[in-house]
Short mmCIF file of C-alpha atoms in Angstrom, two decimals:
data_model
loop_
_atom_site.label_atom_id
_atom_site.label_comp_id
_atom_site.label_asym_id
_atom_site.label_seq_id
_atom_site.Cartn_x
_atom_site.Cartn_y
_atom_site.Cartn_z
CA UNK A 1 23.07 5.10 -17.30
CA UNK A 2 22.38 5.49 -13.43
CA UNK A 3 19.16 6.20 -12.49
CA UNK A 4 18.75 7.64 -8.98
CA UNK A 5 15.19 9.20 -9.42
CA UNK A 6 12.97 6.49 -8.14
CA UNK A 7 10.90 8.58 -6.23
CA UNK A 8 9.98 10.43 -9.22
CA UNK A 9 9.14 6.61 -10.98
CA UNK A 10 10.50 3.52 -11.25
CA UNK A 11 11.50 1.22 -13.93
CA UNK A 12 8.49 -1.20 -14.90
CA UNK A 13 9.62 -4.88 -13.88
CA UNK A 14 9.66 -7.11 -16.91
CA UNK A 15 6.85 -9.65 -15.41
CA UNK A 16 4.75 -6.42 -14.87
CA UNK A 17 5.28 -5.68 -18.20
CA UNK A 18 4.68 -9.21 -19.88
CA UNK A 19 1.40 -9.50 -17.20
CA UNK A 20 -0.21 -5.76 -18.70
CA UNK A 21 0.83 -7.24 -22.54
CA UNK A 22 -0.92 -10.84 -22.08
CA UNK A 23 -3.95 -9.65 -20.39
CA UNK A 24 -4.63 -6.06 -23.07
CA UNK A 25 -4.02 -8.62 -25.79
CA UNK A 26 -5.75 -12.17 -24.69
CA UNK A 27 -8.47 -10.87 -22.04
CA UNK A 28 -9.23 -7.24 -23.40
CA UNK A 29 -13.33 -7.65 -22.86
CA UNK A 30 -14.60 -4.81 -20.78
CA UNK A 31 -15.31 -6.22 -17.25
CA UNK A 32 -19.26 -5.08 -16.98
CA UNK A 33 -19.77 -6.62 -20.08
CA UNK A 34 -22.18 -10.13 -19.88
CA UNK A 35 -20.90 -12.59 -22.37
CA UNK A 36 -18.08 -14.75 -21.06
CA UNK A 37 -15.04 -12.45 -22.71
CA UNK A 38 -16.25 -9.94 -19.97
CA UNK A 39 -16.61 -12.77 -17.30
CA UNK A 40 -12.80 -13.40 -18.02
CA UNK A 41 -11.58 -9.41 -17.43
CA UNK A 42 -13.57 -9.44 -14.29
CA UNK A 43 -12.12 -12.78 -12.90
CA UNK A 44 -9.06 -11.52 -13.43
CA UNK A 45 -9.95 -7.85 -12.26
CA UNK A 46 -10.98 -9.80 -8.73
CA UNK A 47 -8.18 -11.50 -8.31
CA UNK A 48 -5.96 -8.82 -8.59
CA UNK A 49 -7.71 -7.10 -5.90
CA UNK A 50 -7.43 -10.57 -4.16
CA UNK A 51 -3.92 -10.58 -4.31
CA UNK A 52 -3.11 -7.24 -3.46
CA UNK A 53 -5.68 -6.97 -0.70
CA UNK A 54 -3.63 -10.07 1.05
CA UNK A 55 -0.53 -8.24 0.34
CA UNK A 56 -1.83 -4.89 2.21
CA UNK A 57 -3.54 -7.17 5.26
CA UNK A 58 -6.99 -6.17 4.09
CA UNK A 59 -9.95 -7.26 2.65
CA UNK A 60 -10.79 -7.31 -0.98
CA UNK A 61 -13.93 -5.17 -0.74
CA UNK A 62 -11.60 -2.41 0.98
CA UNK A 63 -9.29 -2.18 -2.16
CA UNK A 64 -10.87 0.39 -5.18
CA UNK A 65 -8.68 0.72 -8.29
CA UNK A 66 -7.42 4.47 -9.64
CA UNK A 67 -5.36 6.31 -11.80
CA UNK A 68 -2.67 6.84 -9.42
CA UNK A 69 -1.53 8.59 -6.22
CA UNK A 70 -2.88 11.75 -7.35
CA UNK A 71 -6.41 10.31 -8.41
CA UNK A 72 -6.49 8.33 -5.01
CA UNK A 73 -5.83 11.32 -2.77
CA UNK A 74 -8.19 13.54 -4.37
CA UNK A 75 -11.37 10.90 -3.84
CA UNK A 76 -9.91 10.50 0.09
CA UNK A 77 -9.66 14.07 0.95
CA UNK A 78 -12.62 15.76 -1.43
CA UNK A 79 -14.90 12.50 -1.05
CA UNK A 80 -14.10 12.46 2.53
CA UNK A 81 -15.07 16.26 3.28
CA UNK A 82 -18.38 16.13 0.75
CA UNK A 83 -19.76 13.32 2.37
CA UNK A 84 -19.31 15.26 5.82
CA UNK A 85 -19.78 18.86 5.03
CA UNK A 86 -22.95 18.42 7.71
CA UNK A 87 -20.71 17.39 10.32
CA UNK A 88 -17.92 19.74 10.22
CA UNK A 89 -15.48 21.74 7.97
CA UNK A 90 -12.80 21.65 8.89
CA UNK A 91 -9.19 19.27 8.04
CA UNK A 92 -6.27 18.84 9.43
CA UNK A 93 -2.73 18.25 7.21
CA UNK A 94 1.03 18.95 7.07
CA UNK A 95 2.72 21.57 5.39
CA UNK A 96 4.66 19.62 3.42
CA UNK A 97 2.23 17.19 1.86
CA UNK A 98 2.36 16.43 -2.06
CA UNK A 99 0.99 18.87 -4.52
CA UNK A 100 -2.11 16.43 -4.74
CA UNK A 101 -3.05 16.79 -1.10
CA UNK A 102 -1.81 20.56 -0.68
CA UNK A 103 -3.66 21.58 -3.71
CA UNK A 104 -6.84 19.73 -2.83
CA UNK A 105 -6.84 21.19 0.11
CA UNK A 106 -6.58 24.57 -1.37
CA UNK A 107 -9.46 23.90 -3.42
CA UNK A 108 -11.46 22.62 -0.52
CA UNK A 109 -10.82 26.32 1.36
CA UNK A 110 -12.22 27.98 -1.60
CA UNK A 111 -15.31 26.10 -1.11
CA UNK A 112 -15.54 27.34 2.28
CA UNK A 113 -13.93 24.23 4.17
CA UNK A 114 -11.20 25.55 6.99
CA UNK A 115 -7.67 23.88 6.82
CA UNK A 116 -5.34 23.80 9.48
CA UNK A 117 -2.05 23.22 8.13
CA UNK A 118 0.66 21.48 10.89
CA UNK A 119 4.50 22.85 10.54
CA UNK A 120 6.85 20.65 11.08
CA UNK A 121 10.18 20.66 12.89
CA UNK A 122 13.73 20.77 11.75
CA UNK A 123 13.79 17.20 10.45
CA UNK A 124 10.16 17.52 8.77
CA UNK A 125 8.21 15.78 11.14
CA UNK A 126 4.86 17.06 12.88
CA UNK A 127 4.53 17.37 16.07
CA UNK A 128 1.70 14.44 17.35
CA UNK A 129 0.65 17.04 20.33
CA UNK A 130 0.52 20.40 17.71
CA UNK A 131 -2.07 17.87 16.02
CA UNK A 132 -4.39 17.34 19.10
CA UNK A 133 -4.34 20.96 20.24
CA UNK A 134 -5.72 21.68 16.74
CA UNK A 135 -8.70 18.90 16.51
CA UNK A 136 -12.07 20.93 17.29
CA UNK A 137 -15.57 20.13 17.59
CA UNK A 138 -16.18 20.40 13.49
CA UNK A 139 -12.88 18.82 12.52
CA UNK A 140 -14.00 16.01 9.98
CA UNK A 141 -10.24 14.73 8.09
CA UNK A 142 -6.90 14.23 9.37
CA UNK A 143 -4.80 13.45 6.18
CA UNK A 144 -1.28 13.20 6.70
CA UNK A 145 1.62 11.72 4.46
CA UNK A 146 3.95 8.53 5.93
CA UNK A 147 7.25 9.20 3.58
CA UNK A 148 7.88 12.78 2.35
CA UNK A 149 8.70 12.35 -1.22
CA UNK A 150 11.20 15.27 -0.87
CA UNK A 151 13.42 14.36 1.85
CA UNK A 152 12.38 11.33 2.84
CA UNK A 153 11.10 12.26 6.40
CA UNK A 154 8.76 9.67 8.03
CA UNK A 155 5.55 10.83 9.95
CA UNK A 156 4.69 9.31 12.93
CA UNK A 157 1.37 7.66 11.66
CA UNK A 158 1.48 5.08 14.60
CA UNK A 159 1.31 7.62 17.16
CA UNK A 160 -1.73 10.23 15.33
CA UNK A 161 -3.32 7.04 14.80
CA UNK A 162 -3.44 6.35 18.69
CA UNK A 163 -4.45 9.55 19.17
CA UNK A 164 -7.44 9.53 16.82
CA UNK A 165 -8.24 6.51 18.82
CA UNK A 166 -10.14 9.48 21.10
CA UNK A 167 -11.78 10.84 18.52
CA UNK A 168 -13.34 7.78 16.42
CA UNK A 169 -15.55 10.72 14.39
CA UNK A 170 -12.57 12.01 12.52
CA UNK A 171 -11.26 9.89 9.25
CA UNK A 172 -8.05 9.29 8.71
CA UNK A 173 -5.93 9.72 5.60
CA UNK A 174 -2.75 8.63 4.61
CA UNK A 175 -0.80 9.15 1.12
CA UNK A 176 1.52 6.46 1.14
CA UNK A 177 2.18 6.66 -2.02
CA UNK A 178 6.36 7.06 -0.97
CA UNK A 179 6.24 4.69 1.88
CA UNK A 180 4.85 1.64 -0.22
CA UNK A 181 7.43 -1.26 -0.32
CA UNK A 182 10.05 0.97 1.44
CA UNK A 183 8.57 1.56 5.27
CA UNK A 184 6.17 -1.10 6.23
CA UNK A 185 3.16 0.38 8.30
CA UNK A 186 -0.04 -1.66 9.13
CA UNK A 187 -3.22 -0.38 7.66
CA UNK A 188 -5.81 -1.47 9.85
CA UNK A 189 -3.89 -2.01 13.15
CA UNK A 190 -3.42 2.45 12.26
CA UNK A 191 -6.86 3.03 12.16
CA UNK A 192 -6.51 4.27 8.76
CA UNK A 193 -9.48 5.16 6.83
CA UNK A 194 -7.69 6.02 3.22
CA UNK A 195 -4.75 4.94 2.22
CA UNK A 196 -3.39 5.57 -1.46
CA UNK A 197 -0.91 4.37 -3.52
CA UNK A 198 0.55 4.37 -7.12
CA UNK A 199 1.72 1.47 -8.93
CA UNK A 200 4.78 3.42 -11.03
CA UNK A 201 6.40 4.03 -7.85
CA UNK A 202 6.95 0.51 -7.32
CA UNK A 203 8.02 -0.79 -10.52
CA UNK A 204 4.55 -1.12 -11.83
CA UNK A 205 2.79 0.82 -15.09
CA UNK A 206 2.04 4.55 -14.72
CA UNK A 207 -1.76 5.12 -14.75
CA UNK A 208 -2.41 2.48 -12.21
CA UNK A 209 -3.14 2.87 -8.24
CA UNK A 210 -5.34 2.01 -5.10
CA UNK A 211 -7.24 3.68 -2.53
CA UNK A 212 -7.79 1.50 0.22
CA UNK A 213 -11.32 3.10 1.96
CA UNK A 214 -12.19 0.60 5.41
CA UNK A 215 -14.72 -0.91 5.42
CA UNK A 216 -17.72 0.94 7.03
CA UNK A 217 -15.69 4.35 6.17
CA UNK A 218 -18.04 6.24 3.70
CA UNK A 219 -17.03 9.18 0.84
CA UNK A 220 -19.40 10.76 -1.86
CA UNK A 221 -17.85 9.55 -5.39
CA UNK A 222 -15.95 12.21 -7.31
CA UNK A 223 -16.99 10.99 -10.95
CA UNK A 224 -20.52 10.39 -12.34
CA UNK A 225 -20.89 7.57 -14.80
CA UNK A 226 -21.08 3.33 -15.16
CA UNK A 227 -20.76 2.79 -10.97
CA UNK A 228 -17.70 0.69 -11.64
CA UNK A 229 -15.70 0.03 -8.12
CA UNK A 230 -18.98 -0.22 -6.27
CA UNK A 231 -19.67 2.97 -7.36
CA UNK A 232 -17.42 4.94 -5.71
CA UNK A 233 -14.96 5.18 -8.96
CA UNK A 234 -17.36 5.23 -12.34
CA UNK A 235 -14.97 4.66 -15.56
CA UNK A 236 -13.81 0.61 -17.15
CA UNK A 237 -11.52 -1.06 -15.29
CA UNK A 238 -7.91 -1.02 -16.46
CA UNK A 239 -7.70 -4.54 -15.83
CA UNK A 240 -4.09 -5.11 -17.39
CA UNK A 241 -2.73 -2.83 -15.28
CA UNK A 242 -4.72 -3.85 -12.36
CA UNK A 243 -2.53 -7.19 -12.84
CA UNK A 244 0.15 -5.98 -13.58
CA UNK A 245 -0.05 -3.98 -10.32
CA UNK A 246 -0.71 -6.79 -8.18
CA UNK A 247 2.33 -8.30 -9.68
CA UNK A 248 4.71 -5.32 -8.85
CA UNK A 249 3.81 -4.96 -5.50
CA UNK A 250 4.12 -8.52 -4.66
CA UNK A 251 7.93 -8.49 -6.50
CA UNK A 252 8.48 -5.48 -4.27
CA UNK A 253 8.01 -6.62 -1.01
CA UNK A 254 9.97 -9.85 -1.72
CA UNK A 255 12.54 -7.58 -2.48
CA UNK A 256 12.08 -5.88 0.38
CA UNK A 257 12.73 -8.48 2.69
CA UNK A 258 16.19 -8.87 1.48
CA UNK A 259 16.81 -5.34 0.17
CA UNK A 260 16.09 -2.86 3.14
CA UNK A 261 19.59 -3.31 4.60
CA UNK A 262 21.63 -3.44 1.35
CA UNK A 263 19.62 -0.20 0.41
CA UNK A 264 20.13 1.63 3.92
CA UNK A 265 23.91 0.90 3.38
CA UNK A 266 23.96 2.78 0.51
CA UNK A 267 22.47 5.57 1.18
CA UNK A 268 24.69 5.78 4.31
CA UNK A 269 27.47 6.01 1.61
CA UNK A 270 26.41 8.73 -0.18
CA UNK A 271 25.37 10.70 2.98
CA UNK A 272 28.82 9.65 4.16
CA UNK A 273 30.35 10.95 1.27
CA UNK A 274 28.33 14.02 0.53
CA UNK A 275 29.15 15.09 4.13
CA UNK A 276 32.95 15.17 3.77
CA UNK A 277 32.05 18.07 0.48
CA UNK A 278 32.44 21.68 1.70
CA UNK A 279 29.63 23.64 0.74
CA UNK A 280 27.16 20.67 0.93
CA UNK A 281 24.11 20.13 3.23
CA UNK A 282 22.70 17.11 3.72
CA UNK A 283 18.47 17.76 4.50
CA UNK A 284 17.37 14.51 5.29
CA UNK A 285 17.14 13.55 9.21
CA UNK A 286 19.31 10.74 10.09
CA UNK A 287 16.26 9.09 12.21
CA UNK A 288 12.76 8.58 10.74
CA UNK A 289 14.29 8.95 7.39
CA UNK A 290 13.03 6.32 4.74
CA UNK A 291 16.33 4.22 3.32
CA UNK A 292 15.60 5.50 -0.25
CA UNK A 293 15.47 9.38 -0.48
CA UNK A 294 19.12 11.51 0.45
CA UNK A 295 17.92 14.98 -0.01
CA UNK A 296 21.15 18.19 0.23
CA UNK A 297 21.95 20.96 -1.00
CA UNK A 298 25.07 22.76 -2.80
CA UNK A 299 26.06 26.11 -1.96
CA UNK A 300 26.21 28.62 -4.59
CA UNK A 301 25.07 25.97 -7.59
CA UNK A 302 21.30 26.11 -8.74
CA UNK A 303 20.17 22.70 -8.72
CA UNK A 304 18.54 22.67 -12.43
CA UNK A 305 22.39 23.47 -14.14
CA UNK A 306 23.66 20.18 -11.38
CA UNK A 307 21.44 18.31 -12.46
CA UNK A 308 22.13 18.65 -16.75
CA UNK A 309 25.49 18.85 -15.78
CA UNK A 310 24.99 15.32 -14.38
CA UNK A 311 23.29 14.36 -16.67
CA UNK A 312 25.92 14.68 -19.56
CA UNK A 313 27.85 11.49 -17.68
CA UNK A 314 24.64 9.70 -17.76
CA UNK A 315 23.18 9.98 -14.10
CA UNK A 316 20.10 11.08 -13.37
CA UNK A 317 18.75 12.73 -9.94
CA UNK A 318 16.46 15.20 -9.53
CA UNK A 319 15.62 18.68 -7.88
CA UNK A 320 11.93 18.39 -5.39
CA UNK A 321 9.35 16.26 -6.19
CA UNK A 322 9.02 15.44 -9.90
CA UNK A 323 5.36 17.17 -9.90
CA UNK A 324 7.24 20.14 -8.77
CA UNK A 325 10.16 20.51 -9.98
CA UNK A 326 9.45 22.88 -13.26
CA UNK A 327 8.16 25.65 -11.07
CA UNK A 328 10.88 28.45 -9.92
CA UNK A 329 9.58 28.86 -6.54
CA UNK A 330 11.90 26.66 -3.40
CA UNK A 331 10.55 23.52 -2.29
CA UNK A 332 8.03 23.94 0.07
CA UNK A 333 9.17 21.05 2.32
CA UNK A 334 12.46 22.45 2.45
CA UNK A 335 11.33 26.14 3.48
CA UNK A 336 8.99 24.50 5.90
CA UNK A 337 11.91 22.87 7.54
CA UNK A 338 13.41 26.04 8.56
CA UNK A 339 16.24 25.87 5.02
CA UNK A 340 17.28 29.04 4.26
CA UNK A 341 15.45 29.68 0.77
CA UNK A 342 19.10 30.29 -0.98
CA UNK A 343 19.57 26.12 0.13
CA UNK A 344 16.27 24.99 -0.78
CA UNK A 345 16.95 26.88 -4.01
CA UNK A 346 20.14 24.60 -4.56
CA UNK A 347 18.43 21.15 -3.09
CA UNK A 348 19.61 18.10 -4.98
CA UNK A 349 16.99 14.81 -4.62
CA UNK A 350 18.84 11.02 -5.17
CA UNK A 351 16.00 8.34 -4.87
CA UNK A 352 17.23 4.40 -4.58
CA UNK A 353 15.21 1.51 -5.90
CA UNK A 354 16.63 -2.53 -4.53
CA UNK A 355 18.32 -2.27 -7.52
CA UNK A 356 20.89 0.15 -7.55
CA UNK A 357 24.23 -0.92 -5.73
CA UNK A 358 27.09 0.31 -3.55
CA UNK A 359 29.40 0.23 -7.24
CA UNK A 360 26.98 3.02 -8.69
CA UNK A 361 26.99 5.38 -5.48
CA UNK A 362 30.83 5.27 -5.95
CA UNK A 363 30.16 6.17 -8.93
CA UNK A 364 28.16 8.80 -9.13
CA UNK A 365 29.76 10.56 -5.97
CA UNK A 366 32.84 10.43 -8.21
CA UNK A 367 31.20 12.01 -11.05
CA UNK A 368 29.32 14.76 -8.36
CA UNK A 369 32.92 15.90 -7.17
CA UNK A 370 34.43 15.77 -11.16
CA UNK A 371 31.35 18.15 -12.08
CA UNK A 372 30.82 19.77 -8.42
CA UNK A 373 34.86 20.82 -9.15
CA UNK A 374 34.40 21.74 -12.69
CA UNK A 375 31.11 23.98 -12.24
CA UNK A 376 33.21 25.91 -9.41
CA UNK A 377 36.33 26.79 -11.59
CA UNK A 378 33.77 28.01 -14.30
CA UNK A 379 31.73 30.70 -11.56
CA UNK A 380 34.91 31.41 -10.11
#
């Protein structure tokens, strides 16, 4: 098997693994509890915080545990605009952001909030300067995503940040739930209110995440309950995967020091090669593209019959995002980006991890010519 959907989730790393079945098994007291089984869940609890707060540059008390990207990016943006409705209504995003921001903010307009949503260019970046003309006197949220999970477009979260600089009222959100171990991009030195991540995209255990909230940067809690987190999150602590978390994303940016190049090299290959294909059209930009994401398109071939026939030699890519990809409608990103809805109907995602190597993109571009060339003779 080749597995080339990373974006969608990655592989858990055995010493995640062995971390989340030591700690449910030997330290599997609940955390709030007051005998010392409970002391030993919450010791551990705080120093996975610890450790992953030193990872991000941050401070433990700036780190609250989640669900996941999803569960993270709903208590930014909804927590964000609740505790604010009195100053303002109205956000700022993309166009393109995740189904967990894009949806919440769809919610949020029902309840009477107003959301600008930025276009972006060709290569699926906003423009900085379309964002400031759009900040008003009630605007209360700029949330905007670092990697897009569908091409692999990177936003330019250094510059908004300097931007926001003017306007110290206005919190700012990022999903980085993409850019995590892939693009670095310091929290704090960004301004960055919210930042959110998922542990399963970085080799960690599904159900597991952060939001990183600054200290001083207030939101009204989404769930009523046990005020675990400091309140802001009620609900026990998955402490296993809390660990097990910590543990990922410390294995992942070791790897990243050594793996960025090796990883950019093979995604060159594959654009390379997918280039020289007639009929093929390659989405993601060449600059401020993220080394793991090679996003294209096949002329004439619907990307769901690609993709099983693919998968019949035992590689596995995808269509959008995974949280898309069952509905029928074309990727939003892509449509966005000025593709012609008969491409983004065809669009084809490959996803690296520091794993994969230059030997499997050879292979699977051989196998995407063998099946590109037999799906042809069949419609022809």
């Amino acid at each position: 098997m080749i597995y080339f959907d990373n974006s969608a989730t990655t592989k858990p790393y055995k010493e995640a693994l062995h971390s989340f079945v030591t700690v449910s098994s030997s330290y599997f007291g609940n955390p709030s509890s007051l005998h010392s089984f409970g002391g030993q869940a919450e010791k551990l609890l705080s120093q996975a915080r610890e450790q992953i707060a030193k990872l991000l540059s941050v401070k433990p008390n700036e780190i609250y545990f989640t669900s996941g990207g999803t569960e993270g990016n709903n208590m930014a943006i909804k927590g964000a605009a609740y505790r604010n409705r009195n100053k303002g209504r109205h956000i700022i995003t993309s166009s393109i952001e995740h189904a967990s921001v894009y949806n919440t903010m769809e919610e949020l307009e029902q309840e009477g909030f107003e959301i600008t949503y930025l276009p972006v260019d060709v290569e699926g970046r906003v423009s900085v300067m379309d964002l400031e003309r759009n900040i008003r006197k009630d605007t209360i949220l700029v949330s905007i995503m670092h990697v897009n999970n569908e091409v692999g477009t990177i936003q330019p979260i250094e510059d908004i940040a300097n931007t926001l600089r003017n306007y110290p009222d206005i919190l700012f959100h990022v999903d980085g739930v993409q850019g995590i171990g892939k693009v670095p991009l310091l929290i704090h030195e960004n301004r960055i209110d919210f930042y959110s991540l998922s542990a399963h995209k970085f080799h960690g255990l599904k159900g597991t995440g952060v939001l990183f909230i600054r200290d001083g940067a207030r939101l009204t809690p989404l769930f009523s309950g046990g005020n675990q987190e400091r309140k802001i999150r009620s609900g026990t602590e998955n402490v296993a995967g809390a660990v097990s978390m910590a543990k990922a994303l410390r294995l992942t940016f070791l790897k990243q020091e050594t793996g960025i190049s090796p990883m950019e090299k093979i995604q060159q290959l594959l654009r390379n090669r997918l280039e020289e294909i007639d009929g093929i059209q390659v989405h993601t930009p060449i600059d401020y593209a993220a080394p793991h994401i090679l996003n294209f398109s096949i002329t004439g071939i619907k990307s769901e019959v690609f993709i099983h026939a693919l998968e019949q030699k035992g590689i596995f890519v995808s269509t959008t995002s995974a949280c898309s990809s069952k509905k029928k409608s074309p990727s939003r990103t892509l449509v966005a980006m000025d593709v012609p809805e008969s491409l983004a109907d065809s669009s084809i995602r490959i996803s690296l991890s520091y794993d994969n190597t230059i030997e499997e993109a050879e292979e699977v571009m051989k196998a995407m010519k063998q099946t590109l060339n037999q799906l042809r003779k069949v419609m022809n």
